[in-house]
PDB file of C-alpha atoms and ligand atoms in Angstrom:
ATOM      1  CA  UNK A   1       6.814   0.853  -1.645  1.00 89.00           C
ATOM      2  CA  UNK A   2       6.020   4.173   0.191  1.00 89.00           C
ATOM      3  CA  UNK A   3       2.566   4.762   1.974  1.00 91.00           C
ATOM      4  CA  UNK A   4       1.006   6.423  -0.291  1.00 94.00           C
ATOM      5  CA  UNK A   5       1.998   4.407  -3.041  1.00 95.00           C
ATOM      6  CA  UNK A   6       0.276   1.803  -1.751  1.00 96.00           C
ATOM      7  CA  UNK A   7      -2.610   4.002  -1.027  1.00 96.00           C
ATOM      8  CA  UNK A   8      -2.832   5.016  -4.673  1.00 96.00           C
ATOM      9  CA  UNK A   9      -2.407   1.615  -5.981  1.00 96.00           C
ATOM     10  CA  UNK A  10      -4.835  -0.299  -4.068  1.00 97.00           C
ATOM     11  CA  UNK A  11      -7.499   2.663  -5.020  1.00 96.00           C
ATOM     12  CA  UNK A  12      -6.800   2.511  -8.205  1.00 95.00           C
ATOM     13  CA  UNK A  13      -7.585  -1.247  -8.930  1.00 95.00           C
ATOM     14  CA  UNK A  14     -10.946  -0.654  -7.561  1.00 96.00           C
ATOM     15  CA  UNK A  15     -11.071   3.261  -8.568  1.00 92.00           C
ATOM     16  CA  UNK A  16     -14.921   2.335  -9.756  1.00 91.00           C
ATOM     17  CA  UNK A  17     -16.569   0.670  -6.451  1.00 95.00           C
ATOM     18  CA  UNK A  18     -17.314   2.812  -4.015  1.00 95.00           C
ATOM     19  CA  UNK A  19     -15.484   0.967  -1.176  1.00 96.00           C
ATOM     20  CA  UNK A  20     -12.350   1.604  -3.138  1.00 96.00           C
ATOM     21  CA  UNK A  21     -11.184   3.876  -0.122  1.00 97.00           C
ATOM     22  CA  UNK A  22     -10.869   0.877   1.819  1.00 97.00           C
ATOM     23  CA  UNK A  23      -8.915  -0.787  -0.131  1.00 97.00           C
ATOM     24  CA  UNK A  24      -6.576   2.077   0.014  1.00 97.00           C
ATOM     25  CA  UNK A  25      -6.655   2.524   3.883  1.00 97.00           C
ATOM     26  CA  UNK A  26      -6.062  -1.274   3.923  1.00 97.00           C
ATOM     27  CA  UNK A  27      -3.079  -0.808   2.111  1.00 96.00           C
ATOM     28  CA  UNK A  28      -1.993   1.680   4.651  1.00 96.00           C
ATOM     29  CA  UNK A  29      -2.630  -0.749   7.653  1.00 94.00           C
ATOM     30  CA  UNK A  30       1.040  -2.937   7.581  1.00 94.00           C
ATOM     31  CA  UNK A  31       3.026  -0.121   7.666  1.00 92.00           C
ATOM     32  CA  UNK A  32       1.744   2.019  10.789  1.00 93.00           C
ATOM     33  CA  UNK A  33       4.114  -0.675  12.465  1.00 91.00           C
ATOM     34  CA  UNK A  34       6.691   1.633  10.963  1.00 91.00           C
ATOM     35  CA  UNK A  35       4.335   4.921  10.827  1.00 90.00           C
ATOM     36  CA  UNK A  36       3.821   5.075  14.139  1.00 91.00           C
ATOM     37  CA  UNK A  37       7.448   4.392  15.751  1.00 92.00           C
ATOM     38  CA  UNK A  38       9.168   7.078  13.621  1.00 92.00           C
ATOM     39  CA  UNK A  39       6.233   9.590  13.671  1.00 90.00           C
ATOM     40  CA  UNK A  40       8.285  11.814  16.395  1.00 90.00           C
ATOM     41  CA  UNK A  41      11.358  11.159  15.142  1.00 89.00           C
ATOM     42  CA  UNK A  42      10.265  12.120  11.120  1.00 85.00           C
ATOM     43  CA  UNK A  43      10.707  15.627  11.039  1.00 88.00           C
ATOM     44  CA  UNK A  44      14.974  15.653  12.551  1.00 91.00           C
ATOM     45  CA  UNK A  45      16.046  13.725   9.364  1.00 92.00           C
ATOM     46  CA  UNK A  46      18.191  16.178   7.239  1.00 91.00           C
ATOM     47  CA  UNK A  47      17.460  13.814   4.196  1.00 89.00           C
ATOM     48  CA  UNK A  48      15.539  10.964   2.580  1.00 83.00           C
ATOM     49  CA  UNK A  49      18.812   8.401   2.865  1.00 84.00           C
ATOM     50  CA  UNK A  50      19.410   9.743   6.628  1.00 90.00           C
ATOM     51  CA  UNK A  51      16.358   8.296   7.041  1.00 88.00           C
ATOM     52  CA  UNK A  52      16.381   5.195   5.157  1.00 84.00           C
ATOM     53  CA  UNK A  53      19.402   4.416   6.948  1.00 88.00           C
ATOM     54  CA  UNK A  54      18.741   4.867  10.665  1.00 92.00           C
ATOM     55  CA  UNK A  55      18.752   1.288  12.531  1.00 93.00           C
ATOM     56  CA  UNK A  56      15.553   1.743  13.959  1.00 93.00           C
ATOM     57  CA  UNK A  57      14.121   0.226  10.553  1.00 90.00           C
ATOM     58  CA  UNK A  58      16.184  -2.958  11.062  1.00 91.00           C
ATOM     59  CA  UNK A  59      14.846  -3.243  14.427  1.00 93.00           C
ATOM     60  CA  UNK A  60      11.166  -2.815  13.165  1.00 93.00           C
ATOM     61  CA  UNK A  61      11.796  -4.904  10.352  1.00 91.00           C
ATOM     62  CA  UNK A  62      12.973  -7.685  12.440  1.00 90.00           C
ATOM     63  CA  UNK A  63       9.967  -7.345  14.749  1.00 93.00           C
ATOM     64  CA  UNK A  64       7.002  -9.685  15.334  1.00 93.00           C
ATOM     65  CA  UNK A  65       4.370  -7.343  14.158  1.00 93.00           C
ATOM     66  CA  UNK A  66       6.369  -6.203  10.849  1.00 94.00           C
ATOM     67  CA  UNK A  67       6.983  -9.565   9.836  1.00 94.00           C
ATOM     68  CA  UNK A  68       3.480 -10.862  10.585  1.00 95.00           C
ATOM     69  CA  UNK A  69       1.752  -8.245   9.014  1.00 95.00           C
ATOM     70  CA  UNK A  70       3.733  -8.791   6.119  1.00 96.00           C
ATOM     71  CA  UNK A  71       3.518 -12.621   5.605  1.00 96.00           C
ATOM     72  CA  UNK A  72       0.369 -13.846   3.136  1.00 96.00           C
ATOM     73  CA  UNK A  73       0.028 -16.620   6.056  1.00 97.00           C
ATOM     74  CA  UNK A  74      -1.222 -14.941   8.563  1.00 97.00           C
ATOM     75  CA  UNK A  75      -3.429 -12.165   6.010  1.00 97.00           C
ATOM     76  CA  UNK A  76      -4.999 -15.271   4.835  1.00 97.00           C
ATOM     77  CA  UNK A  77      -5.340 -17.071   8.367  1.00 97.00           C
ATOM     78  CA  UNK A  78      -6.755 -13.840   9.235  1.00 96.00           C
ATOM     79  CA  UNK A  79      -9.194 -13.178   6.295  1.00 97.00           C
ATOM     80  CA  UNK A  80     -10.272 -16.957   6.960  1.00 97.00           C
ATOM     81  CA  UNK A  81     -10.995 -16.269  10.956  1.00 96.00           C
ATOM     82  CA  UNK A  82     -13.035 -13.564   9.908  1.00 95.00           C
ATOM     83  CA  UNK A  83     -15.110 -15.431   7.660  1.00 96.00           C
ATOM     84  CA  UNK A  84     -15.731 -18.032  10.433  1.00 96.00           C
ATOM     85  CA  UNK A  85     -16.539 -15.271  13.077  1.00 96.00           C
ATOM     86  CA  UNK A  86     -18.316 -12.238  11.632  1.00 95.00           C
ATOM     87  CA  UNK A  87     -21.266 -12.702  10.387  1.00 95.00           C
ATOM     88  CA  UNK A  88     -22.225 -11.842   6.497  1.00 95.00           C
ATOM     89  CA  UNK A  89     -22.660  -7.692   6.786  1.00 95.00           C
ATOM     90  CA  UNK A  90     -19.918  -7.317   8.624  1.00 95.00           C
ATOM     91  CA  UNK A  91     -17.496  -9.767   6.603  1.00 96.00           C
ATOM     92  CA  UNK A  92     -19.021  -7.459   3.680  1.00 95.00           C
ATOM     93  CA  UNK A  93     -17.934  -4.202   5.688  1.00 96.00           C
ATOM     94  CA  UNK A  94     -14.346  -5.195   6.813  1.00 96.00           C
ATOM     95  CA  UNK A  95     -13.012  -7.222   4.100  1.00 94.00           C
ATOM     96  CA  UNK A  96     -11.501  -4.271   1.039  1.00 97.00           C
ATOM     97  CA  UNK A  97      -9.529  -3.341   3.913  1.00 97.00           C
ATOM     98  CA  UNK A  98      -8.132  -6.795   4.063  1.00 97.00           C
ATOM     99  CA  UNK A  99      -7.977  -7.434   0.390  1.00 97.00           C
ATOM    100  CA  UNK A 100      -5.910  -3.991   0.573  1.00 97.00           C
ATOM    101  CA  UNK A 101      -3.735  -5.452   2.985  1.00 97.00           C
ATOM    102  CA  UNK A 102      -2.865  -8.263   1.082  1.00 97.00           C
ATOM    103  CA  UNK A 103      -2.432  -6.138  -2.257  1.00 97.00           C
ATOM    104  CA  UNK A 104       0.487  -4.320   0.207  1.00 96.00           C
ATOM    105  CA  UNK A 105       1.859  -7.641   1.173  1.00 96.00           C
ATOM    106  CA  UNK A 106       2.241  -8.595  -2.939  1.00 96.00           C
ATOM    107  CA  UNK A 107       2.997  -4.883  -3.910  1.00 95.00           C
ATOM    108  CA  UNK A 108       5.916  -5.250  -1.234  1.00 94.00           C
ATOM    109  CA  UNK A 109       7.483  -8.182  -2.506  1.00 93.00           C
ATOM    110  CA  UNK A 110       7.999  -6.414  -5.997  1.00 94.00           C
ATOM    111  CA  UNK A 111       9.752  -3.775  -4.527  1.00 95.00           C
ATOM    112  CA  UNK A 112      12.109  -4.716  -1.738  1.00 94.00           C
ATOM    113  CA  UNK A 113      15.114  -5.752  -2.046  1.00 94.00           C
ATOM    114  CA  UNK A 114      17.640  -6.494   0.550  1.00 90.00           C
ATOM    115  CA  UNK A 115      14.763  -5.835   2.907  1.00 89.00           C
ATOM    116  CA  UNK A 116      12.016  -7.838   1.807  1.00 91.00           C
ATOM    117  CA  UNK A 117      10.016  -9.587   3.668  1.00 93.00           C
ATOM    118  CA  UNK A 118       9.280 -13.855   4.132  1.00 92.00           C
ATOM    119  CA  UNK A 119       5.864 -13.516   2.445  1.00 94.00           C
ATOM    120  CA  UNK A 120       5.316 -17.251   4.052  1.00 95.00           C
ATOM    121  CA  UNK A 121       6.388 -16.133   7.614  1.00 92.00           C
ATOM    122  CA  UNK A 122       6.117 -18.307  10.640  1.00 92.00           C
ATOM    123  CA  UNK A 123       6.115 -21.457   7.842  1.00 95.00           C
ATOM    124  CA  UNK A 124       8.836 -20.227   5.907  1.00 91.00           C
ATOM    125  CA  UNK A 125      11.856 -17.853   6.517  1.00 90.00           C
ATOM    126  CA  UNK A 126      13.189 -17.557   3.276  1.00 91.00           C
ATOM    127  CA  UNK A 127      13.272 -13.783   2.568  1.00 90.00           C
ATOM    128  CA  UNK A 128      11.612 -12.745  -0.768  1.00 89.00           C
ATOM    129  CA  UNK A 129      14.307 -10.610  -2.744  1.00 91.00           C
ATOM    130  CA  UNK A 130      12.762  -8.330  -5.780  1.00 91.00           C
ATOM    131  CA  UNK A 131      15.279  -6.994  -8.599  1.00 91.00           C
ATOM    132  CA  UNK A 132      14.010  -3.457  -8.021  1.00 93.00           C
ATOM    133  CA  UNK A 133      14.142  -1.608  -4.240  1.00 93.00           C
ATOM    134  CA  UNK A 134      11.574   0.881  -4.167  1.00 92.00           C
ATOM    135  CA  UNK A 135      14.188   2.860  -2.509  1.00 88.00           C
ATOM    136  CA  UNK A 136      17.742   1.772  -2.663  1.00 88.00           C
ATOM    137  CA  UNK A 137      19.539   2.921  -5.524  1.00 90.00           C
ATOM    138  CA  UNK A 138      21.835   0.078  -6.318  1.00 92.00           C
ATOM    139  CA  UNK A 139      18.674  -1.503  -7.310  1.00 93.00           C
ATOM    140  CA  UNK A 140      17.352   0.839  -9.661  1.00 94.00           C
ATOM    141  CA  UNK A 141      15.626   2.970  -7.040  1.00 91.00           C
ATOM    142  CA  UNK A 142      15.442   6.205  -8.832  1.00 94.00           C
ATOM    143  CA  UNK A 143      14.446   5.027 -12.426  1.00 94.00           C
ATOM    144  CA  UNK A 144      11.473   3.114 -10.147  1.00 94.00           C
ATOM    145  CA  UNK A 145      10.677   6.849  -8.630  1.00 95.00           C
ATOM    146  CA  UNK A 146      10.448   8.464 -11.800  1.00 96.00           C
ATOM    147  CA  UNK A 147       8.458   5.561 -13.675  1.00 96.00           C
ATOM    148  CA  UNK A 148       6.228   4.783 -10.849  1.00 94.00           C
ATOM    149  CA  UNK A 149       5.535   8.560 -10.371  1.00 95.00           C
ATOM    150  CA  UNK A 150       4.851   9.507 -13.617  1.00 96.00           C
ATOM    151  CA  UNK A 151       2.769   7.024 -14.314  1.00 96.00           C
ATOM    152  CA  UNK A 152       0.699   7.629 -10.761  1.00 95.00           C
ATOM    153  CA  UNK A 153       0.277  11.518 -12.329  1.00 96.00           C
ATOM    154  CA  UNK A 154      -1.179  10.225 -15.860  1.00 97.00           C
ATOM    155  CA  UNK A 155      -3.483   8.358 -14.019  1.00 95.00           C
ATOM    156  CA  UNK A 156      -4.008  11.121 -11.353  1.00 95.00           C
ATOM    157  CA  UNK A 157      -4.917  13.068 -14.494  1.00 96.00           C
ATOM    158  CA  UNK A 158      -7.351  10.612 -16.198  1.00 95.00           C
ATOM    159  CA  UNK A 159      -9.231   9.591 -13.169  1.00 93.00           C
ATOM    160  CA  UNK A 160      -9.578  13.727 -13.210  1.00 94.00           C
ATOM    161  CA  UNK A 161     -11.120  13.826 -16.622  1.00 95.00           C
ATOM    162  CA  UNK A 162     -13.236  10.688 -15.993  1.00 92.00           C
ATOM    163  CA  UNK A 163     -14.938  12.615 -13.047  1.00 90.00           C
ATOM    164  CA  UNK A 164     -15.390  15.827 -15.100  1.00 93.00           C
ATOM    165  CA  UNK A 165     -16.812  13.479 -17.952  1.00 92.00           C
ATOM    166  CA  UNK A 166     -19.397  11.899 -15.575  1.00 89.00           C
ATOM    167  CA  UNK A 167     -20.092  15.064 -13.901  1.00 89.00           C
ATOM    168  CA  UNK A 168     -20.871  17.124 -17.035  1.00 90.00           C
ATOM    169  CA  UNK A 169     -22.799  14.012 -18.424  1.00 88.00           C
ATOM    170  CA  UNK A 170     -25.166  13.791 -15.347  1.00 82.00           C
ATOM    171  CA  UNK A 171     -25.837  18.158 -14.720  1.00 68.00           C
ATOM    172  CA  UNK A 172     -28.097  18.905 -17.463  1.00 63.00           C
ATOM    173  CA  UNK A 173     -30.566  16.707 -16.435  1.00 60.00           C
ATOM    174  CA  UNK A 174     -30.837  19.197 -12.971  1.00 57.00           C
ATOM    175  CA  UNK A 175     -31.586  22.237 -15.572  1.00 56.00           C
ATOM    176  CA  UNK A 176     -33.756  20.820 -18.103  1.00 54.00           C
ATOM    177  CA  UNK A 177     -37.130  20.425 -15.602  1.00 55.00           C
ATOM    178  CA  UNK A 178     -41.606  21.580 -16.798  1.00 58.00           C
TER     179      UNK A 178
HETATM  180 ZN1   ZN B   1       5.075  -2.646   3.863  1.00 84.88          ZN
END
């Protein structure tokens, strides 16, 4: 799914702890792979599907880096070395960004298609192939953008109210004083 998808998604699991943020960032992490090799091309694209189709993505997608950030094996060879090297606070500091990283990795594989990724990549290379592409529309791409969308604005819109509730709750204990 799209960046900020994942962003919302992640957040939203956690939306009550306040290292929920991480979470999100973490989710954000796999993708700068992507991010940061069309970042100067981004803005020349005279549409969405221009984009989606320039060959650069099959290059990146092919690459080392996209495919290891993407596989479960090395997030959870990586979640393991950290719990072997850091020591407790700073396991306790780093890992909701890894958590979010592997909520993109699982978030991913529900959502690509005929580029998904092989979740169990070096071990396995068998490609993991979801029934709906977060962004090809043979695969129900724009009935995913509207449901997924909505939904992320109803929530967008509760989450709202849920602040205001806590907020008015907490203020009239700052006026009422001797
Ligand atoms: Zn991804």
């Amino acid at each position: 799914m799209s960046p900020y998808e994942h962003f919302f998604w992640n957040y939203a699991f956690f939306f009550r702890k306040p290292w929920a943020w991480k979470v999100g960032v973490g989710g954000l992490l796999p993708d700068l792979v992507y991010g940061i090799a069309f970042l100067p091309k981004l803005f020349f694209y005279r549409s969405f599907m221009e984009w989606m189709h320039d060959p650069l993505w099959d290059t990146l997608w092919n690459s080392l880096m996209a495919r290891s950030v993407h596989s479960l094996v090395v997030w959870g060879v990586s979640l393991s070395l950290l719990w072997i090297i850091a020591n407790r606070a700073t396991f306790n500091h780093i890992y909701p960004f890894i958590i979010g990283w592997g909520l993109h990795i699982l978030f991913d594989a529900f959502t690509h298609v005929s580029d998904g990724y092989a979740i169990f990549y070096p071990l396995s290379g068998i490609q993991f192939r979801a029934p709906i592409s977060y962004w090809e529309r043979a695969f129900h791409a724009r009935e995913y953008f509207l449901i997924s969308h909505t939904v992320m604005a109803v929530l967008i819109l509760l989450w709202i109210g849920w602040k205001l509730k806590r907020f008015l709750k907490r203020s009239p204990k700052i006026s009422s004083g001797p």
